[in-house]
């Protein structure tokens, strides 16, 4: 098929998905011709083709004609510009969302999530490449994913990004100014990106979806202003305001300190979505009572990390108690448990998660501490060195709730390990770091071609459970439980 067929197919895709109306066909075709630097178009029969095939063919043609470089970043910049020609302006998207929200908040988010996929802002065909499985542990089934939807830059793209002029616009990946931005070699294009204004805690915020959707309807809620992350009473209020607006969604915040925080601490934001995480399914293993807050159900969650769960019908009272716990934790030191509120810098913070349980509101408050030592320079309450062959990165909000987002390198490494184990080959190169782990597994299992994939996946899931235990400030021991209760008694005083 020639380029005219693919141009016609892309326009047909826009009509079929509702991004454009039939009366927009000629206008959209001409917009695409301008982007493709073509002066003429021979009408062709419009065919229903997969979007990945359509864009791939147009990109290959653009590369062949020298109007697009042949690296992943340049190709992404170019095809996003093509999709931008099909994407309605913000006023139309916001009006549609508002009209659906007036009927039912879930109808509004269902439509917006589908829209964000249809515009190729969320690239369905890349998300489908992610590896996912569950592993049964003493804490319930944990979710494991090896993320393959975020493309790794090749050396040409890295060199081009380094050479690209530096710009302070947009200030970061979350700023509202990303909407419609053309992008550059060191900043993704967003012509096909639309954001939804919302109000929480009487302040202006926006709602969007993550382009990498680590779980269903993975949304990002971000401040309209470029202001740093902070966990305080106001943040707790904002979380409950959000689940009031969207009771079918949960929402949580990364912690506001390095090591235990997220990757973007410079712009206040939360993450949410329509998904039940393993931590939400975890039961209360010990009830707590806080004097003066008898109407609030409270307890310690049976989870590898240190979690206090609060539930109440009155959101104001819930915020009041959650803030009391936060403030106590900020200044709390227990040397016997190796918890220090401050040494050369503050160390204590929380990762809060909010959700609705029917008519009630619920908080999970995860206690965090980012202290480092010579033995653990990346953090005492961080994956320790013996687990870095699987997970070295920070334990953020998503992992805290029980979903491991593991690096893409593991897909190839696990496949190579299967071959090495079955053929009894030595582990060299990138596989050498796995040698101690593999040695233990060889003693524990009789590997066969039929069982090796399942065994490795189960072992990776078990390691993730240990990662979460390392991130917990109180050990899952009698001494650790006693220390945890000492803190809750401090809150009661």
Coordinates of C-alpha atoms in Angstrom, one line a residue:
X1 CA 0.0 0.0 0.0
X2 CA 1.2 3.5 -0.8
X3 CA 1.3 6.5 1.5
X4 CA -2.0 7.8 0.2
X5 CA -3.7 4.7 1.5
X6 CA -2.1 5.1 5.0
X7 CA -3.1 8.8 5.1
X8 CA -6.7 7.9 4.3
X9 CA -6.6 5.1 6.9
X10 CA -5.4 7.5 9.6
X11 CA -8.2 9.9 8.7
X12 CA -10.7 7.1 8.8
X13 CA -9.3 6.0 12.2
X14 CA -10.0 9.6 13.5
X15 CA -13.6 9.4 12.3
X16 CA -14.1 5.9 13.6
X17 CA -12.8 6.7 17.1
X18 CA -14.8 10.0 17.3
X19 CA -11.6 12.2 17.4
X20 CA -12.9 14.0 14.3
X21 CA -16.3 14.3 12.5
X22 CA -16.8 13.1 8.9
X23 CA -17.0 16.8 7.9
X24 CA -13.4 17.2 9.1
X25 CA -12.0 14.7 6.6
X26 CA -10.6 17.1 4.0
X27 CA -9.4 19.6 6.6
X28 CA -7.6 16.8 8.6
X29 CA -6.1 15.3 5.4
X30 CA -4.6 18.7 4.5
X31 CA -3.2 19.1 8.0
X32 CA -1.5 15.7 7.7
X33 CA -0.1 16.6 4.2
X34 CA 1.5 19.7 5.7
X35 CA 3.2 17.7 8.5
X36 CA 4.3 15.1 5.9
X37 CA 5.5 17.9 3.6
X38 CA 3.4 16.6 0.7
X39 CA 1.8 18.9 -1.9
X40 CA -0.7 16.5 -3.3
X41 CA -3.0 13.6 -2.3
X42 CA -4.6 11.0 -4.4
X43 CA -7.8 9.8 -2.7
X44 CA -7.6 6.2 -1.7
X45 CA -10.1 3.7 -0.3
X46 CA -10.0 4.2 3.5
X47 CA -9.2 0.9 5.1
X48 CA -9.5 -0.1 8.8
X49 CA -5.9 -0.8 9.8
X50 CA -4.2 -1.1 13.2
X51 CA -3.0 2.3 14.3
X52 CA 0.5 1.0 14.9
X53 CA 0.7 -0.2 11.3
X54 CA -0.6 3.1 10.0
X55 CA 1.9 5.2 12.0
X56 CA 4.7 2.8 11.3
X57 CA 4.2 3.1 7.5
X58 CA 4.0 6.9 7.6
X59 CA 7.1 7.1 9.7
X60 CA 9.1 4.8 7.5
X61 CA 8.0 6.9 4.5
X62 CA 9.1 10.1 6.3
X63 CA 12.4 8.6 7.2
X64 CA 13.0 7.5 3.6
X65 CA 12.3 11.0 2.4
X66 CA 14.6 12.6 5.0
X67 CA 12.0 14.5 7.0
X68 CA 12.4 12.4 10.1
X69 CA 15.5 10.9 11.7
X70 CA 15.4 7.1 12.3
X71 CA 15.6 6.9 16.0
X72 CA 12.9 6.2 18.6
X73 CA 12.8 9.8 20.0
X74 CA 12.5 11.4 16.6
X75 CA 9.9 8.9 15.4
X76 CA 7.9 9.5 18.6
X77 CA 8.0 13.3 18.1
X78 CA 6.9 12.9 14.5
X79 CA 4.0 10.5 15.0
X80 CA 2.7 12.5 18.0
X81 CA 2.5 15.5 15.6
X82 CA 0.5 13.4 13.2
X83 CA -1.9 12.4 16.0
X84 CA -2.1 16.0 17.1
X85 CA -3.8 16.8 13.8
X86 CA -6.6 14.4 14.8
X87 CA -7.0 15.6 18.5
X88 CA -9.8 18.0 19.4
X89 CA -8.9 21.3 21.1
X90 CA -9.0 21.5 24.9
X91 CA -12.3 23.4 25.0
X92 CA -14.1 20.5 23.3
X93 CA -12.5 17.8 25.5
X94 CA -13.2 19.7 28.7
X95 CA -16.8 20.4 27.7
X96 CA -17.4 16.8 26.9
X97 CA -15.9 15.6 30.2
X98 CA -18.0 18.2 32.1
X99 CA -21.2 17.1 30.4
X100 CA -20.5 13.4 31.2
X101 CA -19.4 14.2 34.8
X102 CA -22.7 15.9 35.4
X103 CA -24.4 12.6 34.6
X104 CA -21.9 10.3 36.4
X105 CA -18.2 10.7 37.4
X106 CA -17.5 7.2 36.2
X107 CA -18.9 7.9 32.7
X108 CA -16.6 10.9 32.5
X109 CA -13.5 9.0 33.4
X110 CA -14.4 6.0 31.2
X111 CA -14.7 8.3 28.2
X112 CA -11.5 10.3 29.0
X113 CA -9.5 7.1 29.5
X114 CA -10.7 5.8 26.1
X115 CA -10.0 9.2 24.5
X116 CA -6.5 9.3 25.9
X117 CA -5.8 5.9 24.3
X118 CA -7.5 6.8 21.0
X119 CA -5.3 9.9 20.6
X120 CA -2.3 7.5 21.0
X121 CA -1.1 9.6 24.1
X122 CA -1.4 6.2 25.8
X123 CA 0.1 3.8 23.2
X124 CA -2.0 0.6 23.6
X125 CA 0.4 -1.4 21.4
X126 CA 3.3 -0.6 23.7
X127 CA 1.4 -1.2 26.9
X128 CA 0.5 -4.7 25.6
X129 CA 4.2 -5.6 25.6
X130 CA 4.5 -5.3 29.4
X131 CA 5.0 -8.6 31.2
X132 CA 2.6 -9.1 34.1
X133 CA 2.0 -11.8 36.7
X134 CA 1.0 -12.4 40.3
X135 CA 2.9 -14.1 43.1
X136 CA 1.4 -15.6 46.2
X137 CA 3.1 -14.5 49.4
X138 CA 2.3 -14.4 53.1
X139 CA 1.0 -10.9 52.4
X140 CA -1.4 -12.0 49.7
X141 CA -0.9 -12.0 45.9
X142 CA 1.6 -9.3 44.9
X143 CA 1.5 -7.8 41.4
X144 CA 4.6 -8.0 39.3
X145 CA 5.2 -6.1 36.0
X146 CA 8.3 -5.7 33.8
X147 CA 7.6 -2.4 32.1
X148 CA 8.4 -2.4 28.4
X149 CA 6.1 0.4 27.3
X150 CA 8.5 3.2 28.0
X151 CA 11.0 3.0 25.1
X152 CA 14.7 3.0 25.9
X153 CA 16.6 5.6 24.0
X154 CA 19.2 4.3 21.6
X155 CA 22.7 5.9 21.5
X156 CA 21.8 8.3 18.7
X157 CA 18.8 9.6 20.6
X158 CA 20.9 10.0 23.7
X159 CA 23.5 12.0 21.8
X160 CA 20.9 14.2 20.2
X161 CA 19.2 14.9 23.5
X162 CA 22.6 15.9 25.0
X163 CA 23.3 18.2 22.1
X164 CA 19.8 19.8 22.1
X165 CA 19.5 23.3 23.5
X166 CA 18.3 23.4 27.1
X167 CA 15.0 25.0 27.8
X168 CA 13.0 25.8 30.9
X169 CA 9.7 25.5 29.1
X170 CA 7.8 23.6 30.2
X171 CA 9.4 23.6 33.6
X172 CA 8.8 19.9 34.1
X173 CA 6.9 17.0 32.6
X174 CA 3.8 17.7 34.8
X175 CA 3.3 21.4 34.1
X176 CA 0.1 22.4 32.3
X177 CA 2.2 23.9 29.5
X178 CA 2.8 20.4 28.2
X179 CA -0.7 20.3 26.7
X180 CA -0.2 20.6 23.0
X181 CA 3.6 21.1 23.2
X182 CA 5.6 20.0 20.2
X183 CA 8.4 18.5 22.2
X184 CA 12.1 18.3 21.5
X185 CA 14.9 15.7 21.7
X186 CA 15.0 16.0 25.5
X187 CA 11.3 16.5 26.1
X188 CA 8.4 14.4 24.7
X189 CA 5.8 15.8 22.3
X190 CA 2.3 16.3 23.7
X191 CA 0.2 17.6 20.7
X192 CA -2.2 14.7 21.4
X193 CA -2.4 15.4 25.1
X194 CA -5.4 17.0 26.8
X195 CA -5.8 17.7 30.5
X196 CA -9.0 18.2 32.6
X197 CA -9.3 21.0 35.2
X198 CA -10.5 20.1 38.7
X199 CA -10.7 21.9 42.0
X200 CA -9.5 20.3 45.2
X201 CA -9.0 22.0 48.6
X202 CA -10.2 25.2 46.9
X203 CA -7.2 25.3 44.5
X204 CA -6.8 24.7 40.8
X205 CA -5.5 21.3 39.8
X206 CA -5.6 19.1 36.7
X207 CA -6.3 15.5 35.9
X208 CA -4.6 13.4 33.2
X209 CA -3.6 9.8 32.6
X210 CA -0.1 8.4 32.7
X211 CA 1.1 7.6 29.2
X212 CA 2.7 4.4 30.6
X213 CA -0.4 3.2 32.6
X214 CA 1.3 0.8 35.1
X215 CA -2.3 -0.3 36.1
X216 CA -5.8 0.3 34.8
X217 CA -6.8 4.0 34.5
X218 CA -3.5 5.1 36.0
X219 CA -4.1 8.8 36.5
X220 CA -2.0 11.7 37.6
X221 CA -3.5 14.6 39.5
X222 CA -1.2 17.7 39.5
X223 CA -1.2 21.2 40.8
X224 CA -1.7 24.0 38.3
X225 CA 1.4 25.7 39.7
X226 CA 4.9 24.4 39.6
X227 CA 5.3 24.0 43.3
X228 CA 7.3 21.3 45.2
X229 CA 5.8 18.1 46.7
X230 CA 4.9 18.4 50.4
X231 CA 3.0 16.1 52.7
X232 CA 1.0 18.1 55.2
X233 CA -2.5 18.6 56.4
X234 CA -3.4 20.4 53.1
X235 CA -2.2 17.4 51.0
X236 CA -4.3 15.0 53.1
X237 CA -7.3 17.3 52.5
X238 CA -6.7 17.3 48.8
X239 CA -6.5 13.5 48.7
X240 CA -10.0 13.2 50.3
X241 CA -11.4 15.9 48.1
X242 CA -10.3 14.0 45.1
X243 CA -12.0 10.8 46.1
X244 CA -15.1 12.8 46.9
X245 CA -15.1 14.0 43.3
X246 CA -14.2 10.6 41.9
X247 CA -15.4 8.0 44.5
X248 CA -14.6 5.1 42.1
X249 CA -10.9 6.0 42.1
X250 CA -8.2 5.7 44.8
X251 CA -5.5 8.4 45.0
X252 CA -2.2 8.5 46.8
X253 CA 1.0 10.6 47.1
X254 CA 4.6 9.7 46.9
X255 CA 6.5 10.8 50.0
X256 CA 8.1 14.3 49.9
X257 CA 11.7 13.3 50.7
X258 CA 14.5 11.9 48.5
X259 CA 15.1 8.1 48.4
X260 CA 11.5 7.3 49.7
X261 CA 9.9 9.8 47.4
X262 CA 8.9 9.8 43.7
X263 CA 11.0 10.8 40.7
X264 CA 9.5 14.3 40.4
X265 CA 9.6 16.1 43.7
X266 CA 9.6 19.6 42.1
X267 CA 5.9 19.5 41.1
X268 CA 3.1 18.6 43.6
X269 CA 1.1 15.7 42.2
X270 CA -0.7 12.6 43.2
X271 CA -1.4 9.3 41.4
X272 CA -4.7 7.4 41.3
X273 CA -6.8 5.1 39.3
X274 CA -9.5 2.5 39.1
X275 CA -7.6 -0.5 40.5
X276 CA -7.6 -2.6 43.7
X277 CA -4.0 -3.0 44.8
X278 CA -2.7 -5.8 47.0
X279 CA -2.3 -3.5 50.0
X280 CA -6.0 -2.5 49.8
X281 CA -7.0 -6.2 50.1
X282 CA -4.7 -6.7 53.1
X283 CA -6.6 -7.0 56.4
X284 CA -6.1 -5.2 59.7
X285 CA -3.9 -7.5 61.9
X286 CA -4.1 -5.4 65.1
X287 CA -6.7 -2.8 66.0
X288 CA -5.7 0.5 67.4
X289 CA -7.6 3.1 69.5
X290 CA -6.8 6.8 69.5
X291 CA -8.5 8.6 72.5
X292 CA -10.7 11.4 71.2
X293 CA -11.2 9.7 67.9
X294 CA -13.4 6.8 69.0
X295 CA -15.5 7.1 65.9
X296 CA -12.5 6.3 63.7
X297 CA -11.7 2.7 62.9
X298 CA -7.9 2.2 63.1
X299 CA -5.4 -0.5 62.9
X300 CA -2.0 -1.9 61.8
X301 CA -2.3 -3.5 58.3
X302 CA -0.8 -6.9 57.7
X303 CA 1.7 -5.8 55.2
X304 CA 5.5 -5.9 54.8
X305 CA 5.8 -2.2 55.3
X306 CA 4.6 -0.2 58.3
X307 CA 1.0 0.9 57.6
X308 CA -1.7 2.5 59.8
X309 CA -5.2 2.3 58.3
X310 CA -7.9 4.8 59.3
X311 CA -11.6 4.8 58.3
X312 CA -14.4 7.1 59.1
X313 CA -17.5 8.7 57.6
X314 CA -16.4 12.3 58.5
X315 CA -13.5 13.3 56.2
X316 CA -12.6 16.3 58.4
X317 CA -12.1 14.1 61.4
X318 CA -10.1 11.7 59.3
X319 CA -7.8 14.5 58.2
X320 CA -7.4 15.7 61.7
X321 CA -6.2 12.3 63.0
X322 CA -4.1 11.6 60.0
X323 CA -2.4 14.9 60.4
X324 CA -1.8 14.2 64.1
X325 CA -0.1 10.9 63.2
X326 CA 2.0 12.7 60.5
X327 CA 3.1 15.4 62.9
X328 CA 4.1 12.9 65.6
X329 CA 6.0 10.9 63.0
X330 CA 7.9 13.9 61.6
X331 CA 9.5 14.5 65.0
X332 CA 9.7 10.9 66.3
X333 CA 13.0 9.2 67.3
X334 CA 13.4 5.7 68.6
X335 CA 17.1 4.9 68.8
X336 CA 16.4 1.3 69.8
X337 CA 14.5 0.8 66.6
X338 CA 17.1 2.8 64.5
X339 CA 14.5 5.5 63.7
X340 CA 15.9 9.1 63.7
X341 CA 13.7 12.0 62.9
X342 CA 16.7 14.2 62.0
X343 CA 20.5 13.9 61.7
X344 CA 22.0 16.2 59.0
X345 CA 18.5 16.4 57.4
X346 CA 14.9 15.4 58.2
X347 CA 14.2 11.8 57.7
X348 CA 10.6 10.9 58.6
X349 CA 7.6 11.3 56.3
X350 CA 4.7 9.2 55.1
X351 CA 3.2 7.8 51.9
X352 CA -0.6 8.5 52.2
X353 CA -3.2 6.7 50.1
X354 CA -6.9 7.6 50.2
X355 CA -10.0 5.7 48.9
X356 CA -13.7 5.3 49.5
X357 CA -15.3 2.3 51.3
X358 CA -19.0 2.9 50.5
X359 CA -20.0 6.0 52.3
X360 CA -16.8 6.0 54.4
X361 CA -13.4 7.4 53.7
X362 CA -10.2 5.5 54.3
X363 CA -6.5 6.4 54.7
X364 CA -3.5 4.1 54.6
X365 CA -0.6 6.0 56.1
X366 CA 2.7 4.3 55.3
X367 CA 5.6 5.3 57.6
X368 CA 8.8 6.2 55.7
X369 CA 12.3 7.1 56.7
X370 CA 15.2 7.9 54.3
X371 CA 18.2 7.7 56.7
X372 CA 21.4 6.3 55.1
X373 CA 24.5 4.6 56.6
X374 CA 27.9 3.5 55.3
X375 CA 26.5 -0.1 55.1
X376 CA 23.4 1.1 53.3
X377 CA 24.4 4.3 51.4
X378 CA 21.1 4.2 49.3
X379 CA 19.0 4.0 52.4
X380 CA 18.5 1.7 55.4
X381 CA 14.8 1.4 54.5
X382 CA 15.5 0.8 50.9
X383 CA 16.2 -2.4 48.9
X384 CA 19.5 -3.7 50.3
X385 CA 22.4 -4.5 48.0
X386 CA 21.7 -8.3 47.8
X387 CA 18.4 -7.5 46.1
X388 CA 19.7 -4.9 43.6
X389 CA 20.1 -7.5 40.9
X390 CA 16.2 -7.4 40.7
X391 CA 15.2 -4.0 42.2
X392 CA 17.5 -1.1 43.0
X393 CA 15.2 1.8 42.3
X394 CA 13.3 3.8 44.9
X395 CA 10.2 2.3 46.4
X396 CA 7.5 4.8 45.4
X397 CA 3.8 4.9 45.8
X398 CA 3.0 2.1 43.3
X399 CA 5.5 -0.4 44.8
X400 CA 4.3 0.5 48.3
X401 CA 0.8 -0.6 47.4
X402 CA 2.1 -4.0 46.1
X403 CA 2.8 -3.6 42.4
X404 CA 6.4 -4.1 41.4
X405 CA 7.5 -2.0 38.5
X406 CA 10.7 -3.8 37.4
X407 CA 13.2 -2.5 34.9
X408 CA 12.9 -3.6 31.2
X409 CA 16.4 -5.2 31.4
X410 CA 14.9 -8.1 33.4
X411 CA 12.9 -9.5 30.4
X412 CA 16.1 -10.3 28.5
X413 CA 18.0 -11.3 31.7
X414 CA 15.4 -13.8 32.8
X415 CA 15.2 -15.3 29.4
X416 CA 19.0 -15.7 29.3
X417 CA 18.9 -17.2 32.8
X418 CA 16.5 -19.9 31.7
X419 CA 18.9 -21.0 29.0
X420 CA 21.9 -20.8 31.3
X421 CA 20.3 -22.8 34.1
X422 CA 18.9 -25.5 31.8
X423 CA 22.2 -25.9 29.9
X424 CA 24.3 -25.5 33.1
X425 CA 26.2 -22.6 31.6
X426 CA 28.4 -20.2 33.7
X427 CA 26.8 -16.8 34.5
X428 CA 28.9 -14.1 32.9
X429 CA 28.5 -10.5 31.8
X430 CA 25.1 -9.0 32.7
X431 CA 24.0 -12.3 34.3
X432 CA 26.9 -12.5 36.8
X433 CA 25.0 -10.3 39.3
X434 CA 22.4 -13.0 39.5
X435 CA 24.9 -15.8 40.4
X436 CA 24.2 -16.0 44.2
X437 CA 20.5 -16.1 43.6
X438 CA 20.8 -18.8 41.0
X439 CA 23.1 -20.9 43.2
X440 CA 20.4 -21.0 45.9
X441 CA 17.7 -21.9 43.4
X442 CA 19.7 -24.7 42.0
X443 CA 19.8 -26.2 45.4
X444 CA 16.0 -25.8 45.9
X445 CA 14.6 -26.8 42.6
X446 CA 14.8 -29.4 39.8
X447 CA 14.5 -27.2 36.8
X448 CA 12.8 -28.4 33.6
X449 CA 11.8 -26.6 30.4
X450 CA 8.2 -26.8 31.6
X451 CA 8.6 -25.3 35.1
X452 CA 11.5 -22.9 34.8
X453 CA 9.6 -19.8 33.8
X454 CA 7.0 -20.2 36.6
X455 CA 9.8 -20.8 39.1
X456 CA 11.7 -17.7 38.1
X457 CA 8.6 -15.6 38.2
X458 CA 7.6 -16.9 41.7
X459 CA 11.2 -16.2 42.9
X460 CA 11.1 -12.6 41.5
X461 CA 7.8 -12.1 43.3
X462 CA 9.3 -13.4 46.6
X463 CA 12.2 -11.0 46.2
X464 CA 9.8 -8.1 45.7
X465 CA 8.1 -9.1 49.1
X466 CA 11.6 -8.9 50.7
X467 CA 12.1 -5.5 49.0
X468 CA 9.0 -4.2 50.7
X469 CA 10.1 -5.6 54.0
X470 CA 13.4 -3.7 53.6
X471 CA 11.4 -0.6 53.0
X472 CA 9.4 -1.0 56.1
X473 CA 10.6 1.0 59.1
X474 CA 9.5 -1.6 61.6
X475 CA 10.7 -5.2 61.1
X476 CA 8.1 -8.0 61.0
X477 CA 9.3 -9.4 64.3
X478 CA 8.0 -9.2 67.9
X479 CA 10.6 -6.5 68.6
X480 CA 9.5 -4.6 65.5
X481 CA 5.8 -4.8 66.5
X482 CA 6.6 -3.6 70.0
X483 CA 8.5 -0.6 68.6
X484 CA 5.6 0.1 66.2
X485 CA 3.1 0.1 69.1
X486 CA 5.4 2.5 71.0
X487 CA 4.9 5.0 68.3
X488 CA 1.1 4.6 68.2
X489 CA 1.1 5.2 72.0
X490 CA 2.9 8.4 71.4
X491 CA 0.2 9.5 69.0
X492 CA -2.4 8.9 71.7
X493 CA -0.7 11.1 74.2

